[in-house]
Amino acid sequence: MMLLASAGGNRVPVIAKLVQADEDTVRDVIHGFNEIGLVCLDPQWAGGRPRLLSPDDEDFVVQTATTRPTKLGQPFTRWSIRKLAAYLRKVHGRLIRIGREALRCLLARRGITFQRTKTWKESPDPERDAKLDRIEEVLERFPDRVFAFDEFGPLGIRPTGGSWWAEQGRPERHPATYHRTHGVRYFHGCYSVGDDNLWGVNRRKKGAANTLAALRSIRAARPDGAPIYVILDNLSAHKGDIIRRWAKKNRVELCFTPNSSSAPDASQAGSAEYPAPRASQRSESGACGRLGAGVRYVSTTGPVRASFLSGVGARAGPPSVAGGW
């Protein structure tokens, strides 16, 4: 419009009022048109100062951030933003000057976050696939007759940090330690997949006798005499001759999870759901009572089954449970 108005013989002040622009802007457009033609109507404005880091430099920053400092000759095991920025400024063969905030933004833009390391393990059991296939088969074909058993512990009396609603600056406080006069306990838990029910009892130790008591409580949950299936791990107390003879006589199939892979044990899925006593307990009876109340609460309100089945789907092994018989 400026050019058309100028071609019509209008002066700069008139054009400026017509397009609601500054007179200097109108003059710049007209002079630009006279010099380079219509290209002046599409100026390539450059915002801000030139980039200090090239794409290759950014890739180098990301590669450095995801490399352990010890591999680069540094005396520490993880980068902080300050340490990483200082190292990049001194790295040989490159000139990388970047501030802490720009470095933080670059890492976030590239999807690099500060994370906790995690561990992993894989079962060395040569029968791993066969065992998991059998567990998945019974879960699919006989879900109402599948149970799981596992031990959870050792459980001792110790202060445990938790959380609570309180007035700002006045947290609830607990003693730093207690006198432990009763040893530890193990929670022997059972889980019914079909009923989505969790139950169990506290014992002073693991053993074949306590395992057999748990299996009898599971058999009593289906007193019709038809076969049932119990998922449990490979603890020696779970597969002695006495237990195997009793299981064969009472039509109980023991579905063992692969070695070093107890996740398929349904009872562990449940144990991940029921709350171990988080509040500080000063006595063994108080801790056991709190644990029992938590198991009863989860059995009536918590979706233990969902956690159990999700673990099986990942072939990590069924979850395991705990709860008195």
Short mmCIF file of C-alpha atoms in Angstrom, two decimals, residues 57-207:
data_model
loop_
_atom_site.label_atom_id
_atom_site.label_comp_id
_atom_site.label_asym_id
_atom_site.label_seq_id
_atom_site.Cartn_x
_atom_site.Cartn_y
_atom_site.Cartn_z
CA ASP A 57 28.37 -28.57 19.60
CA GLU A 58 24.94 -29.32 21.03
CA ASP A 59 25.34 -32.99 20.17
CA PHE A 60 28.72 -32.96 21.93
CA VAL A 61 27.16 -31.40 25.04
CA VAL A 62 24.45 -34.08 25.16
CA GLN A 63 27.02 -36.84 24.62
CA THR A 64 29.17 -35.47 27.44
CA ALA A 65 26.21 -35.14 29.80
CA THR A 66 25.25 -38.78 29.24
CA THR A 67 28.80 -40.06 29.77
CA ARG A 68 30.02 -40.94 33.26
CA PRO A 69 32.56 -38.31 34.45
CA THR A 70 35.00 -41.03 35.50
CA LYS A 71 35.28 -42.15 31.87
CA LEU A 72 36.39 -38.62 31.00
CA GLY A 73 39.06 -38.52 33.69
CA GLN A 74 37.04 -36.62 36.29
CA PRO A 75 37.22 -37.56 40.00
CA PHE A 76 33.47 -37.70 40.59
CA THR A 77 30.70 -40.06 39.47
CA ARG A 78 27.90 -37.77 38.25
CA TRP A 79 27.52 -34.37 36.63
CA SER A 80 25.88 -31.39 38.19
CA ILE A 81 24.97 -28.45 35.97
CA ARG A 82 27.83 -26.44 37.45
CA LYS A 83 30.43 -29.19 36.98
CA LEU A 84 29.27 -29.97 33.45
CA ALA A 85 29.41 -26.31 32.37
CA ALA A 86 32.88 -25.93 33.88
CA TYR A 87 34.14 -29.07 32.12
CA LEU A 88 32.75 -27.96 28.74
CA ARG A 89 34.59 -24.66 29.00
CA LYS A 90 37.91 -26.50 29.47
CA VAL A 91 37.48 -29.42 27.09
CA HIS A 92 40.36 -29.74 24.64
CA GLY A 93 39.78 -29.14 20.95
CA ARG A 94 36.48 -27.28 21.35
CA LEU A 95 35.37 -23.87 22.44
CA ILE A 96 32.04 -24.33 24.19
CA ARG A 97 30.87 -21.41 26.25
CA ILE A 98 27.46 -21.99 27.75
CA GLY A 99 25.89 -20.76 30.96
CA ARG A 100 24.16 -22.93 33.51
CA GLU A 101 20.64 -21.91 32.57
CA ALA A 102 21.30 -22.30 28.84
CA LEU A 103 22.82 -25.72 29.54
CA ARG A 104 19.79 -26.73 31.60
CA CYS A 105 17.44 -25.61 28.82
CA LEU A 106 19.49 -27.44 26.18
CA LEU A 107 19.38 -30.71 28.09
CA ALA A 108 15.64 -30.35 28.70
CA ARG A 109 15.05 -29.63 25.02
CA ARG A 110 16.96 -32.79 24.10
CA GLY A 111 15.00 -34.89 26.61
CA ILE A 112 17.93 -35.38 29.02
CA THR A 113 16.84 -35.41 32.68
CA PHE A 114 18.62 -36.17 35.97
CA GLN A 115 17.55 -39.68 36.99
CA ARG A 116 18.23 -42.34 39.57
CA THR A 117 20.09 -45.39 38.30
CA LYS A 118 18.20 -48.68 38.33
CA THR A 119 19.25 -52.29 38.66
CA TRP A 120 18.17 -55.27 36.62
CA LYS A 121 18.60 -59.01 36.64
CA GLU A 122 17.63 -61.85 34.35
CA SER A 123 16.73 -65.34 35.45
CA PRO A 124 19.40 -67.94 34.56
CA ASP A 125 16.84 -70.73 34.96
CA PRO A 126 16.96 -73.00 31.86
CA GLU A 127 13.25 -73.77 32.43
CA ARG A 128 12.29 -70.10 32.67
CA ASP A 129 10.00 -70.02 29.64
CA ALA A 130 8.32 -73.32 30.50
CA LYS A 131 7.57 -72.18 34.04
CA LEU A 132 6.20 -68.81 32.92
CA ASP A 133 4.12 -70.49 30.21
CA ARG A 134 2.54 -72.78 32.80
CA ILE A 135 1.81 -69.86 35.13
CA GLU A 136 0.17 -67.92 32.31
CA GLU A 137 -1.81 -71.01 31.27
CA VAL A 138 -3.36 -71.63 34.68
CA LEU A 139 -4.11 -67.94 35.10
CA GLU A 140 -5.94 -67.89 31.78
CA ARG A 141 -7.77 -71.22 32.09
CA PHE A 142 -8.45 -71.49 35.84
CA PRO A 143 -8.31 -67.96 37.34
CA ASP A 144 -10.77 -68.86 40.13
CA ARG A 145 -8.53 -71.69 41.29
CA VAL A 146 -5.16 -69.91 41.23
CA PHE A 147 -3.45 -68.75 44.42
CA ALA A 148 -0.07 -67.36 45.32
CA PHE A 149 2.12 -67.62 48.40
CA ASP A 150 5.24 -65.84 49.56
CA GLU A 151 7.10 -64.59 52.62
CA PHE A 152 7.73 -60.90 53.24
CA GLY A 153 10.50 -59.83 55.58
CA PRO A 154 12.41 -59.67 57.74
CA LEU A 155 10.20 -57.17 59.51
CA GLY A 156 11.75 -55.44 62.50
CA ILE A 157 10.96 -52.62 64.86
CA ARG A 158 12.69 -49.54 63.52
CA PRO A 159 11.80 -45.89 62.99
CA THR A 160 10.49 -45.27 59.49
CA GLY A 161 10.20 -41.84 57.93
CA GLY A 162 6.76 -41.03 56.61
CA SER A 163 4.56 -38.07 55.82
CA TRP A 164 1.72 -36.27 57.55
CA TRP A 165 -0.36 -33.09 57.45
CA ALA A 166 0.97 -30.69 60.05
CA GLU A 167 1.42 -27.01 60.76
CA GLN A 168 4.23 -25.51 58.71
CA GLY A 169 7.61 -25.83 60.44
CA ARG A 170 6.25 -28.20 63.12
CA PRO A 171 6.64 -31.77 61.77
CA GLU A 172 5.65 -34.78 63.82
CA ARG A 173 8.79 -36.25 65.38
CA HIS A 174 9.71 -39.82 66.36
CA PRO A 175 12.57 -41.32 68.38
CA ALA A 176 15.71 -42.00 66.40
CA THR A 177 15.88 -45.65 67.49
CA TYR A 178 14.18 -48.24 69.69
CA HIS A 179 15.22 -51.17 71.85
CA ARG A 180 14.61 -54.36 69.87
CA THR A 181 13.90 -57.24 72.21
CA HIS A 182 11.76 -59.54 70.03
CA GLY A 183 13.91 -60.20 66.95
CA VAL A 184 12.31 -60.06 63.52
CA ARG A 185 9.17 -61.47 61.90
CA TYR A 186 8.27 -62.78 58.45
CA PHE A 187 4.87 -62.15 56.98
CA HIS A 188 3.58 -65.30 55.26
CA GLY A 189 1.00 -64.13 52.77
CA CYS A 190 -1.53 -65.81 50.51
CA TYR A 191 -3.48 -64.35 47.65
CA SER A 192 -6.55 -65.63 45.80
CA VAL A 193 -6.52 -64.44 42.20
CA GLY A 194 -10.18 -65.25 41.59
CA ASP A 195 -11.42 -63.64 44.80
CA ASP A 196 -8.85 -60.82 44.75
CA ASN A 197 -8.33 -61.53 48.44
CA LEU A 198 -5.18 -61.19 50.50
CA TRP A 199 -4.54 -62.83 53.86
CA GLY A 200 -1.61 -63.97 55.97
CA VAL A 201 0.07 -64.30 59.33
CA ASN A 202 3.35 -63.22 60.97
CA ARG A 203 5.89 -65.92 61.81
CA ARG A 204 9.20 -65.84 63.62
CA LYS A 205 11.01 -67.63 60.78
CA LYS A 206 10.61 -69.24 57.40
CA GLY A 207 10.38 -73.02 57.20
#
